[in-house]
Short mmCIF file of C-alpha atoms in Angstrom, two decimals:
data_model
loop_
_atom_site.label_atom_id
_atom_site.label_comp_id
_atom_site.label_asym_id
_atom_site.label_seq_id
_atom_site.Cartn_x
_atom_site.Cartn_y
_atom_site.Cartn_z
CA MET A 1 26.02 -7.30 38.80
CA ALA A 2 27.04 -8.23 35.25
CA VAL A 3 24.80 -10.70 33.48
CA ASP A 4 26.05 -13.14 30.85
CA GLU A 5 24.94 -11.94 27.40
CA ASP A 6 24.31 -15.56 26.45
CA TRP A 7 20.96 -15.20 28.23
CA SER A 8 19.72 -12.73 25.59
CA CYS A 9 18.42 -13.84 22.21
CA ASP A 10 17.08 -12.20 19.07
CA ALA A 11 13.28 -12.11 19.25
CA ASN A 12 12.92 -12.30 15.45
CA ASP A 13 14.86 -15.57 15.45
CA ALA A 14 13.03 -16.96 18.48
CA VAL A 15 9.53 -16.45 17.06
CA HIS A 16 8.42 -19.10 14.55
CA ILE A 17 5.09 -18.58 12.75
CA THR A 18 3.61 -21.83 11.53
CA VAL A 19 0.58 -22.66 9.38
CA VAL A 20 -0.78 -26.15 10.09
CA GLN A 21 -3.45 -28.51 8.79
CA PRO A 22 -4.64 -31.97 9.88
CA GLY A 23 -2.29 -34.87 9.23
CA GLU A 24 -2.62 -38.63 9.54
CA THR A 25 -2.23 -38.67 13.32
CA LYS A 26 -1.52 -35.06 14.32
CA PRO A 27 -1.37 -31.63 12.65
CA LYS A 28 1.34 -31.22 10.04
CA THR A 29 3.19 -28.04 9.13
CA LEU A 30 2.45 -26.37 5.79
CA SER A 31 4.92 -23.51 6.20
CA THR A 32 7.10 -21.85 8.83
CA PHE A 33 8.62 -18.36 8.73
CA HIS A 34 9.99 -15.70 11.03
CA PRO A 35 8.49 -12.25 11.63
CA GLN A 36 9.90 -9.19 9.92
CA PHE A 37 10.23 -7.41 13.26
CA THR A 38 9.09 -7.86 16.86
CA TYR A 39 9.70 -4.46 18.47
CA PRO A 40 5.97 -3.77 19.15
CA ILE A 41 5.96 -6.81 21.45
CA PHE A 42 9.50 -7.12 22.81
CA GLY A 43 10.81 -3.55 22.60
CA ASP A 44 13.00 -1.56 20.27
CA ASP A 45 16.05 -3.79 20.75
CA GLU A 46 14.02 -6.86 19.75
CA GLN A 47 15.83 -8.89 22.40
CA ILE A 48 14.44 -11.43 24.88
CA PHE A 49 16.32 -11.91 28.12
CA GLY A 50 16.42 -14.98 30.34
CA TYR A 51 16.36 -18.01 28.05
CA LYS A 52 18.63 -20.34 26.10
CA GLY A 53 17.38 -22.34 23.14
CA LEU A 54 14.12 -20.33 23.15
CA ILE A 55 11.42 -21.03 20.54
CA ILE A 56 8.09 -19.18 20.58
CA ARG A 57 5.87 -20.95 18.09
CA LEU A 58 2.73 -19.17 16.87
CA ARG A 59 0.52 -21.70 15.12
CA PHE A 60 -2.48 -21.00 12.91
CA ALA A 61 -4.86 -23.53 11.44
CA ALA A 62 -4.76 -23.09 7.67
CA HIS A 63 -8.51 -22.68 7.14
CA ASP A 64 -10.01 -20.86 10.14
CA LEU A 65 -6.77 -19.45 11.60
CA ARG A 66 -7.33 -21.08 14.99
CA PRO A 67 -4.31 -19.78 16.94
CA HIS A 68 -1.96 -21.34 19.44
CA VAL A 69 1.17 -20.27 21.32
CA HIS A 70 3.74 -22.83 22.39
CA ILE A 71 6.92 -21.83 24.22
CA SER A 72 9.93 -24.09 24.69
CA TYR A 73 13.51 -23.48 25.87
CA ASP A 74 16.56 -25.35 27.10
CA GLU A 75 17.32 -23.20 30.14
CA ARG A 76 15.72 -20.31 32.02
CA PHE A 77 17.66 -17.67 33.93
CA LYS A 78 17.36 -17.97 37.72
CA PRO A 79 16.46 -14.61 39.33
CA VAL A 80 19.33 -12.61 40.75
CA GLY A 81 18.05 -9.68 42.77
CA ASP A 82 15.74 -7.68 40.52
CA THR A 83 17.06 -9.35 37.36
CA THR A 84 14.61 -11.96 36.11
CA ALA A 85 13.74 -13.66 32.86
CA LEU A 86 11.10 -11.94 30.74
CA ASP A 87 7.53 -13.05 31.44
CA LEU A 88 6.79 -14.35 27.95
CA LEU A 89 3.10 -15.13 28.32
CA GLY A 90 2.47 -11.84 30.08
CA THR A 91 4.24 -10.02 27.27
CA LEU A 92 2.32 -11.85 24.54
CA LYS A 93 -1.19 -11.69 26.05
CA PRO A 94 -2.09 -8.19 24.79
CA PHE A 95 -1.37 -9.34 21.22
CA ILE A 96 -3.02 -12.76 21.05
CA PRO A 97 -6.57 -14.00 21.71
CA GLU A 98 -7.29 -15.93 24.90
CA GLU A 99 -8.06 -19.10 22.95
CA ALA A 100 -4.41 -19.29 21.84
CA LEU A 101 -3.31 -20.14 25.40
CA ILE A 102 -4.68 -23.69 25.64
CA ASN A 103 -2.20 -26.54 26.02
CA LEU A 104 -0.68 -28.21 22.98
CA PRO A 105 -2.57 -31.54 23.12
CA GLU A 106 -5.91 -29.69 23.27
CA TYR A 107 -4.95 -27.54 20.30
CA GLU A 108 -3.78 -30.48 18.20
CA LYS A 109 -6.98 -32.35 18.97
CA ALA A 110 -9.08 -29.31 18.01
CA VAL A 111 -7.30 -29.06 14.65
CA GLN A 112 -7.39 -32.80 13.95
CA GLU A 113 -11.01 -33.33 14.93
CA ASP A 114 -12.67 -30.07 13.92
CA PRO A 115 -16.21 -31.17 12.95
CA SER A 116 -16.87 -28.01 10.93
CA ALA A 117 -13.63 -28.01 8.90
CA LYS A 118 -14.96 -30.11 6.00
CA ASP A 119 -17.77 -27.62 5.29
CA PHE A 120 -15.70 -24.50 5.96
CA LYS A 121 -15.96 -21.64 3.50
CA PRO A 122 -14.35 -18.24 4.01
CA PRO A 123 -16.87 -15.72 5.35
CA GLY A 124 -18.38 -13.09 3.10
CA LYS A 125 -18.69 -13.34 -0.67
CA GLN A 126 -16.30 -14.79 -3.23
CA VAL A 127 -15.19 -11.93 -5.50
CA LEU A 128 -12.41 -13.53 -7.55
CA SER A 129 -10.90 -16.87 -8.47
CA TYR A 130 -7.59 -17.23 -10.27
CA GLU A 131 -4.83 -19.71 -11.03
CA VAL A 132 -1.07 -19.51 -10.48
CA ASN A 133 1.21 -22.36 -11.53
CA ASP A 134 -1.72 -24.80 -11.72
CA ARG A 135 -2.83 -23.91 -8.17
CA GLN A 136 -6.27 -22.47 -7.53
CA TYR A 137 -6.91 -19.37 -5.42
CA GLU A 138 -9.97 -17.41 -4.33
CA ILE A 139 -10.49 -13.95 -2.85
CA TRP A 140 -13.40 -13.44 -0.47
CA ALA A 141 -14.70 -10.15 0.89
CA GLY A 142 -16.86 -9.56 3.96
CA SER A 143 -17.91 -6.83 6.34
CA LEU A 144 -16.22 -6.65 9.72
CA ALA A 145 -19.73 -6.49 11.18
CA ASP A 146 -20.03 -10.18 10.19
CA PRO A 147 -19.09 -12.21 13.33
CA GLU A 148 -17.21 -14.79 11.25
CA VAL A 149 -15.10 -12.13 9.53
CA LYS A 150 -14.43 -10.54 12.91
CA ARG A 151 -13.38 -13.88 14.41
CA LEU A 152 -10.87 -14.57 11.62
CA LEU A 153 -9.41 -11.09 11.89
CA ASP A 154 -9.14 -11.26 15.70
CA ARG A 155 -7.22 -14.51 15.39
CA VAL A 156 -4.67 -13.28 12.86
CA GLN A 157 -4.13 -9.67 13.98
CA VAL A 158 -0.93 -10.48 15.86
CA LEU A 159 0.67 -10.59 12.40
CA VAL A 160 0.02 -6.85 12.07
CA SER A 161 2.54 -6.26 14.85
CA LEU A 162 5.00 -8.73 13.32
CA PHE A 163 4.92 -7.66 9.66
CA ILE A 164 3.40 -4.18 9.33
CA GLU A 165 5.78 -1.48 10.49
CA ALA A 166 3.97 0.97 12.78
CA GLY A 167 0.79 -1.03 12.13
CA THR A 168 -1.91 -1.09 14.77
CA PRO A 169 -4.36 -3.99 15.22
CA LEU A 170 -7.97 -2.97 14.65
CA GLU A 171 -10.36 -2.40 17.53
CA THR A 172 -13.07 -4.93 16.74
CA ASP A 173 -15.15 -4.19 19.84
CA ASP A 174 -16.51 -0.99 18.27
CA PRO A 175 -20.24 -0.49 17.61
CA GLU A 176 -21.70 -2.28 14.61
CA TRP A 177 -22.14 0.91 12.58
CA THR A 178 -18.39 1.50 12.90
CA LEU A 179 -17.51 -2.08 11.98
CA GLU A 180 -19.69 -1.74 8.87
CA ARG A 181 -17.17 0.76 7.51
CA TRP A 182 -14.60 -2.04 7.28
CA THR A 183 -14.38 -4.64 4.53
CA VAL A 184 -11.86 -7.47 4.88
CA PHE A 185 -10.50 -9.32 1.85
CA PHE A 186 -9.08 -12.83 2.37
CA ILE A 187 -6.96 -14.80 -0.12
CA TYR A 188 -7.31 -18.57 0.18
CA GLU A 189 -5.78 -21.40 -1.78
CA LYS A 190 -8.09 -24.27 -2.75
CA VAL A 191 -6.25 -27.44 -1.78
CA THR A 192 -6.94 -31.14 -1.76
CA PRO A 193 -8.09 -31.94 1.81
CA PRO A 194 -5.29 -33.85 3.56
CA THR A 195 -7.83 -35.97 5.45
CA PRO A 196 -11.50 -36.83 4.77
CA THR A 197 -12.66 -34.36 7.45
CA ALA A 198 -10.23 -31.53 6.68
CA SER A 199 -10.92 -28.24 4.92
CA SER A 200 -10.09 -27.52 1.29
CA TYR A 201 -9.07 -23.92 2.10
CA SER A 202 -5.65 -22.66 3.14
CA ILE A 203 -4.90 -19.02 4.04
CA VAL A 204 -2.59 -16.95 1.79
CA GLY A 205 -3.11 -13.38 2.97
CA TYR A 206 -5.60 -10.64 3.69
CA ALA A 207 -6.24 -6.90 3.51
CA THR A 208 -8.48 -4.55 5.45
CA THR A 209 -10.18 -1.52 3.95
CA TYR A 210 -12.42 1.15 5.41
CA ARG A 211 -14.54 3.85 3.89
CA TYR A 212 -14.83 7.37 5.15
CA TRP A 213 -17.34 10.02 4.23
CA LEU A 214 -16.38 12.49 1.52
CA TYR A 215 -18.03 15.88 1.79
CA GLN A 216 -19.15 17.12 -1.61
CA ARG A 217 -20.77 20.55 -1.60
CA ASP A 218 -23.03 21.56 -4.44
CA GLN A 219 -20.96 24.31 -6.05
CA SER A 220 -24.03 25.74 -7.76
CA GLU A 221 -25.53 26.76 -4.41
CA SER A 222 -24.22 29.44 -2.07
CA PRO A 223 -23.64 28.27 1.53
CA THR A 224 -26.58 29.34 3.73
CA VAL A 225 -27.54 28.82 7.34
CA LYS A 226 -30.75 26.78 7.71
CA ASN A 227 -32.92 26.24 10.74
CA ASP A 228 -34.43 23.00 9.48
CA ASP A 229 -34.88 20.09 11.88
CA PHE A 230 -32.00 17.62 11.96
CA PRO A 231 -32.91 14.61 9.77
CA GLN A 232 -34.09 11.68 11.85
CA ALA A 233 -33.79 9.04 9.14
CA GLU A 234 -31.21 6.34 9.73
CA ILE A 235 -28.00 7.07 7.86
CA LYS A 236 -26.09 4.13 6.42
CA ILE A 237 -22.38 4.64 5.84
CA SER A 238 -22.50 2.35 2.80
CA GLU A 239 -24.97 4.68 1.06
CA LEU A 240 -22.97 7.89 1.51
CA PRO A 241 -20.31 9.09 -0.94
CA GLY A 242 -16.87 8.26 0.36
CA ARG A 243 -13.31 7.15 -0.22
CA LEU A 244 -12.14 3.58 0.27
CA ARG A 245 -8.79 3.29 2.05
CA ILE A 246 -6.54 0.23 2.25
CA ALA A 247 -5.35 0.01 5.84
CA GLN A 248 -3.56 -3.35 6.23
CA PHE A 249 -2.22 -5.60 3.49
CA LEU A 250 -0.46 -8.89 4.17
CA VAL A 251 0.65 -11.78 1.99
CA LEU A 252 2.29 -14.56 3.99
CA PRO A 253 6.01 -14.93 3.20
CA SER A 254 5.50 -18.52 2.07
CA HIS A 255 3.34 -17.18 -0.79
CA HIS A 256 5.55 -14.33 -1.98
CA ARG A 257 6.71 -14.01 -5.60
CA SER A 258 3.49 -15.49 -6.96
CA GLY A 259 1.49 -12.37 -7.82
CA HIS A 260 -0.99 -12.60 -4.95
CA GLY A 261 -0.38 -9.03 -3.83
CA THR A 262 -1.20 -7.73 -7.30
CA HIS A 263 -4.34 -9.87 -7.48
CA LEU A 264 -5.44 -8.62 -4.08
CA TYR A 265 -4.80 -4.95 -4.88
CA THR A 266 -6.54 -5.09 -8.28
CA THR A 267 -9.50 -6.91 -6.72
CA ILE A 268 -9.89 -4.16 -4.14
CA HIS A 269 -9.60 -1.58 -6.92
CA ALA A 270 -12.29 -3.37 -8.97
CA PHE A 271 -14.50 -3.52 -5.87
CA CYS A 272 -14.05 0.24 -5.54
CA ILE A 273 -14.88 0.95 -9.20
CA ALA A 274 -18.01 -1.23 -9.04
CA ASP A 275 -19.43 0.72 -6.08
CA PRO A 276 -21.06 3.96 -7.33
CA THR A 277 -20.86 5.52 -3.86
CA ILE A 278 -17.06 5.26 -3.70
CA VAL A 279 -15.28 8.22 -5.28
CA GLU A 280 -11.67 7.00 -5.09
CA LEU A 281 -9.27 4.45 -3.63
CA THR A 282 -6.52 5.55 -1.25
CA VAL A 283 -3.84 3.82 0.83
CA GLU A 284 -2.90 4.47 4.45
CA ASP A 285 0.84 5.20 4.84
CA PRO A 286 2.18 2.92 2.09
CA ASN A 287 5.73 1.70 2.39
CA GLU A 288 8.21 1.51 -0.47
CA GLN A 289 7.45 -2.13 -1.28
CA PHE A 290 3.74 -1.52 -1.57
CA ASP A 291 4.34 1.61 -3.64
CA ALA A 292 6.19 -0.54 -6.17
CA LEU A 293 3.32 -3.03 -6.35
CA ARG A 294 0.70 -0.27 -6.56
CA ASP A 295 2.60 1.66 -9.24
CA SER A 296 3.02 -1.44 -11.37
CA ALA A 297 -0.67 -2.38 -11.08
CA ASP A 298 -1.92 1.15 -11.74
CA PHE A 299 0.50 1.66 -14.64
CA CYS A 300 -0.69 -1.60 -16.20
CA LEU A 301 -4.29 -0.43 -15.78
CA LEU A 302 -3.85 3.12 -17.09
CA GLN A 303 -1.29 2.64 -19.84
CA PRO A 304 -3.83 1.35 -22.42
CA GLU A 305 -6.20 4.20 -21.54
CA PHE A 306 -3.48 6.81 -21.99
CA ILE A 307 -2.50 5.27 -25.33
CA LYS A 308 -6.13 5.14 -26.47
CA HIS A 309 -6.46 8.90 -25.82
CA ASN A 310 -3.04 9.60 -27.37
CA VAL A 311 -1.76 11.20 -24.16
CA ASN A 312 1.68 12.71 -24.64
CA LEU A 313 3.62 15.90 -24.00
CA ASN A 314 3.30 18.64 -26.59
CA PRO A 315 6.91 19.47 -27.53
CA ASP A 316 5.99 22.93 -28.84
CA PRO A 317 3.35 24.54 -26.59
CA ASN A 318 4.73 28.02 -27.26
CA GLY A 319 3.49 28.02 -30.82
CA ALA A 320 -0.10 28.59 -29.69
CA TYR A 321 0.53 31.67 -27.57
CA SER A 322 1.42 35.34 -28.03
CA LYS A 323 4.97 36.65 -27.72
CA LYS A 324 4.10 38.21 -24.39
CA GLN A 325 3.16 34.83 -22.91
CA ARG A 326 5.98 32.91 -24.57
CA GLN A 327 8.66 34.35 -22.35
CA ARG A 328 7.16 33.51 -18.97
CA LEU A 329 4.13 31.25 -18.70
CA VAL A 330 2.69 28.20 -20.43
CA PRO A 331 -0.71 26.79 -19.36
CA THR A 332 -0.47 23.16 -18.39
CA ALA A 333 -3.35 22.40 -20.75
CA ALA A 334 -1.06 23.37 -23.64
CA LEU A 335 1.32 20.56 -22.66
CA ILE A 336 -1.08 17.74 -21.80
CA PRO A 337 -4.83 17.13 -22.32
CA SER A 338 -5.78 18.17 -18.80
CA GLN A 339 -9.54 17.75 -19.03
CA THR A 340 -9.25 14.29 -20.59
CA LEU A 341 -6.87 13.25 -17.83
CA VAL A 342 -9.23 14.51 -15.14
CA GLU A 343 -12.01 12.38 -16.65
CA ILE A 344 -9.73 9.31 -16.79
CA ARG A 345 -8.70 9.78 -13.16
CA LYS A 346 -12.28 10.06 -11.98
CA SER A 347 -13.49 7.09 -14.01
CA PHE A 348 -10.74 4.85 -12.59
CA LYS A 349 -11.19 6.34 -9.09
CA ILE A 350 -7.46 6.74 -8.54
CA GLU A 351 -6.34 9.18 -5.85
CA SER A 352 -4.99 12.41 -7.31
CA THR A 353 -1.35 12.24 -6.22
CA GLN A 354 -1.08 8.59 -7.25
CA PHE A 355 -2.60 9.46 -10.63
CA ALA A 356 -0.03 12.24 -11.06
CA HIS A 357 2.76 9.73 -10.36
CA ILE A 358 1.44 7.26 -12.93
CA LEU A 359 0.94 10.02 -15.50
CA GLU A 360 4.48 11.30 -14.98
CA MET A 361 5.82 7.78 -15.31
CA PHE A 362 3.83 7.21 -18.52
CA LEU A 363 4.92 10.52 -20.04
CA LEU A 364 8.53 9.66 -19.20
CA SER A 365 8.13 6.29 -20.91
CA ARG A 366 7.00 8.03 -24.13
CA ILE A 367 10.35 9.79 -24.35
CA PRO A 368 13.05 7.57 -25.92
CA LYS A 369 15.51 6.48 -23.26
CA SER A 370 18.42 8.06 -25.13
CA HIS A 371 16.79 11.44 -24.46
CA ARG A 372 16.33 10.80 -20.74
CA LEU A 373 18.80 11.02 -17.88
CA ALA A 374 18.92 7.22 -17.61
CA GLY A 375 20.05 7.05 -21.24
CA GLY A 376 22.85 9.55 -20.80
CA THR A 377 21.24 12.67 -22.22
CA ASN A 378 23.29 15.86 -21.81
CA LEU A 379 21.31 17.56 -19.06
CA ALA A 380 23.64 20.56 -18.85
CA ARG A 381 23.12 21.35 -22.54
CA LEU A 382 19.36 20.83 -22.19
CA LEU A 383 19.20 23.31 -19.33
CA ILE A 384 20.81 25.86 -21.62
CA LYS A 385 18.64 25.14 -24.65
CA LYS A 386 15.49 24.49 -22.60
CA HIS A 387 12.27 24.58 -24.71
CA LYS A 388 14.29 25.75 -27.73
CA ALA A 389 16.17 22.44 -28.12
CA ASP A 390 16.28 21.24 -31.73
CA ASN A 391 15.08 17.68 -31.04
CA GLU A 392 11.41 17.38 -30.07
CA ASN A 393 12.17 14.56 -27.63
CA ASP A 394 14.69 16.79 -25.86
CA ARG A 395 11.95 19.40 -25.59
CA ARG A 396 9.51 16.81 -24.28
CA TYR A 397 12.04 15.80 -21.62
CA TYR A 398 12.52 19.45 -20.67
CA TRP A 399 8.78 19.95 -20.30
CA TRP A 400 8.49 16.66 -18.38
CA ARG A 401 10.98 17.94 -15.84
CA MET A 402 9.10 21.22 -15.57
CA LEU A 403 5.76 19.46 -15.06
CA THR A 404 7.26 17.30 -12.32
CA LYS A 405 8.89 20.31 -10.69
CA GLN A 406 5.61 22.16 -10.79
CA ARG A 407 3.85 19.39 -8.84
CA LEU A 408 6.64 19.06 -6.29
CA TYR A 409 7.01 22.82 -5.84
CA LYS A 410 3.25 23.27 -5.40
CA LYS A 411 3.08 20.48 -2.84
CA HIS A 412 6.07 21.61 -0.78
CA LYS A 413 5.89 25.35 -1.34
CA GLU A 414 5.78 26.38 2.32
CA LEU A 415 8.91 24.46 3.25
CA LEU A 416 10.75 25.41 0.08
CA ASP A 417 10.01 29.06 0.73
CA GLU A 418 12.01 28.80 3.94
CA LEU A 419 15.19 27.99 1.97
CA GLU A 420 17.52 30.36 0.20
CA LEU A 421 16.94 30.54 -3.55
CA LEU A 422 19.98 28.48 -4.54
CA ASP A 423 19.24 25.86 -1.88
CA ARG A 424 15.63 25.77 -3.03
CA VAL A 425 16.60 25.17 -6.65
CA GLU A 426 19.14 22.50 -5.65
CA LYS A 427 16.62 20.72 -3.40
CA LEU A 428 14.01 20.69 -6.14
CA ASP A 429 16.49 19.41 -8.73
CA ASP A 430 17.63 16.62 -6.40
CA THR A 431 14.04 15.60 -5.73
CA VAL A 432 13.15 15.50 -9.43
CA ARG A 433 16.21 13.31 -10.00
CA ASN A 434 15.10 10.94 -7.22
CA VAL A 435 11.58 10.81 -8.63
CA GLU A 436 12.89 10.02 -12.09
CA GLU A 437 15.18 7.27 -10.78
CA GLY A 438 12.21 5.68 -9.02
CA TYR A 439 10.13 5.79 -12.18
CA GLU A 440 12.97 4.29 -14.23
CA MET A 441 13.20 1.36 -11.82
CA THR A 442 9.47 0.67 -12.14
CA LEU A 443 9.51 1.04 -15.93
CA GLU A 444 12.51 -1.27 -16.22
CA ALA A 445 10.81 -3.94 -14.08
CA PHE A 446 7.62 -3.52 -16.09
CA GLU A 447 9.40 -3.86 -19.44
CA GLU A 448 11.33 -6.94 -18.32
CA ARG A 449 8.22 -8.93 -17.44
CA PRO A 450 7.75 -11.55 -20.17
CA SER A 451 4.02 -11.87 -19.49
CA GLU A 452 1.32 -10.95 -17.02
CA SER A 453 1.76 -14.26 -15.25
CA ASP A 454 5.35 -13.47 -14.31
CA GLU A 455 5.10 -11.38 -11.15
CA GLU A 456 7.73 -9.52 -9.17
CA GLU A 457 8.24 -10.10 -5.48
CA GLU A 458 5.21 -9.30 -3.36
CA PRO A 459 5.46 -6.92 -0.43
CA ALA A 460 4.42 -8.00 3.01
CA GLU A 461 2.31 -4.90 3.58
CA PRO A 462 1.82 -1.25 2.77
CA SER A 463 1.26 0.30 6.13
CA GLY A 464 4.33 1.65 7.86
CA SER A 465 6.63 4.55 8.42
CA VAL A 466 8.59 4.31 5.16
CA ARG A 467 7.01 6.71 2.68
CA ARG A 468 7.77 7.01 -1.04
CA GLU A 469 11.54 7.35 -0.55
CA LYS A 470 12.24 7.79 -4.25
CA ARG A 471 9.55 10.41 -4.61
CA LYS A 472 9.42 12.54 -1.54
CA LEU A 473 11.12 15.84 -0.96
CA ALA A 474 13.80 15.41 1.67
CA VAL A 475 12.23 18.08 3.87
CA VAL A 476 8.63 16.84 3.95
CA GLU A 477 6.53 13.71 3.55
CA ASP A 478 4.09 13.17 0.72
CA ASP A 479 0.37 13.76 1.10
CA GLU A 480 -2.34 12.00 -0.84
CA ASP A 481 -5.08 14.60 -0.51
CA ASP A 482 -3.94 16.94 -3.29
CA GLU A 483 -6.58 17.75 -5.89
CA TRP A 484 -4.98 16.92 -9.23
CA GLU A 485 -7.92 18.47 -11.08
CA ASP A 486 -6.56 21.93 -10.22
CA ILE A 487 -3.60 21.36 -12.51
CA GLU A 488 -5.48 22.60 -15.56
CA ASP A 489 -5.80 26.02 -13.96
CA LYS A 490 -2.11 26.32 -13.12
CA LYS A 491 0.60 27.95 -15.20
CA LEU A 492 3.96 26.38 -15.90
CA LEU A 493 7.13 28.45 -15.62
CA THR A 494 9.52 28.22 -18.55
CA LYS A 495 12.35 29.22 -16.20
CA ARG A 496 13.36 27.99 -12.79
CA PRO A 497 10.74 28.91 -10.17
CA LYS A 498 11.16 32.39 -8.79
CA VAL A 499 9.89 32.63 -5.23
#
């Protein structure tokens, strides 16, 4: 039988996420916001059937994230045959801790009369304090093997499903040696306690990172088979060389546009640089919003270093090579100081593909805008003149395009080889144009910032299915495991790639 559509409601509108703290007589609301999406819980349509006036309120205590679920509605659909209203608690249980299911009076009493709230401090170690608009903030970092860190993360992980596209909550029941691979960073605001027994900490956001072992073979030794006994000594993950990867990254919507995402990312980066066992920092499936934040932070970090080493494109690399080489190949090292750049990348522990993006963006910024596509340069004439253009900035722009094409062609060679030559050239040109447009947007935002204290909008998270849309080739997704160091051994074509 037909069912009235009025019994269906939008799950994103029905779910209200609320941060609370003690008030004079009962908990008061600090902020309320809706999830970005709810399909992991309520299905792809993000619809809830069987209720009118439905509100699903997810509450979190501001300091220790004590959770609570409260469901209210005006009417509930009476079963007709096999058609029934959705079992809301049954649907939510896999995503929320058991303690969130107590009744509302018990929860309010627990928040109001928490005897430990006054002395609460975030678990782990304080790694940064900063100020935004006369408000004080702190970032704390702790191992997931710490029971207090684990408890906070277990309480808040439902937000992964509500804000991180394709994000998966962490399995915190793993063995301790596995949990030790994870470090959780929490941002808290220091506030004036609303009551004499309340906490002075209020949650702002958090990020999770994990380290994974990086195999580094001694290139001076030839691989040999050994019959030695397997080492019995205890191996600690924290003492082995590895990469640090950002997995989840969340700033609550009520704290967006205040620079907290940038502070959190740069703190994680500084943590990485300070640890001699970590080789580089990577990110797990960043989305477009996080890419913008990451690019801005990394560009701000690397720009002074590039300037200090006078990094720029050589507009006349042909002058150093014989006539035989001039017609076909130009070593990349003749265009840019490859070895210096390799050393910079390693010292700042930036993943190779990300470093290549920042370098390309910096090199583009060194070319006057009037000689770039965004400034209306005559690209058709440049493609005729190529490296023989009269103006050195036109030549720099030509070589910039060739460097960028080289990276993209190298990365996507297998898929490009499947295309006809003309299609291949067109696809590569379109991708370079998209990459350049993305860089121009970041550079424009960077140039328009009056000062470091003026921050752009913060992303909710990096993990998700949207990948570098302005940078990726339309036929394949980007990959962060490319070794940028190899660039110094590559040759750069002075003509369009011939495959």
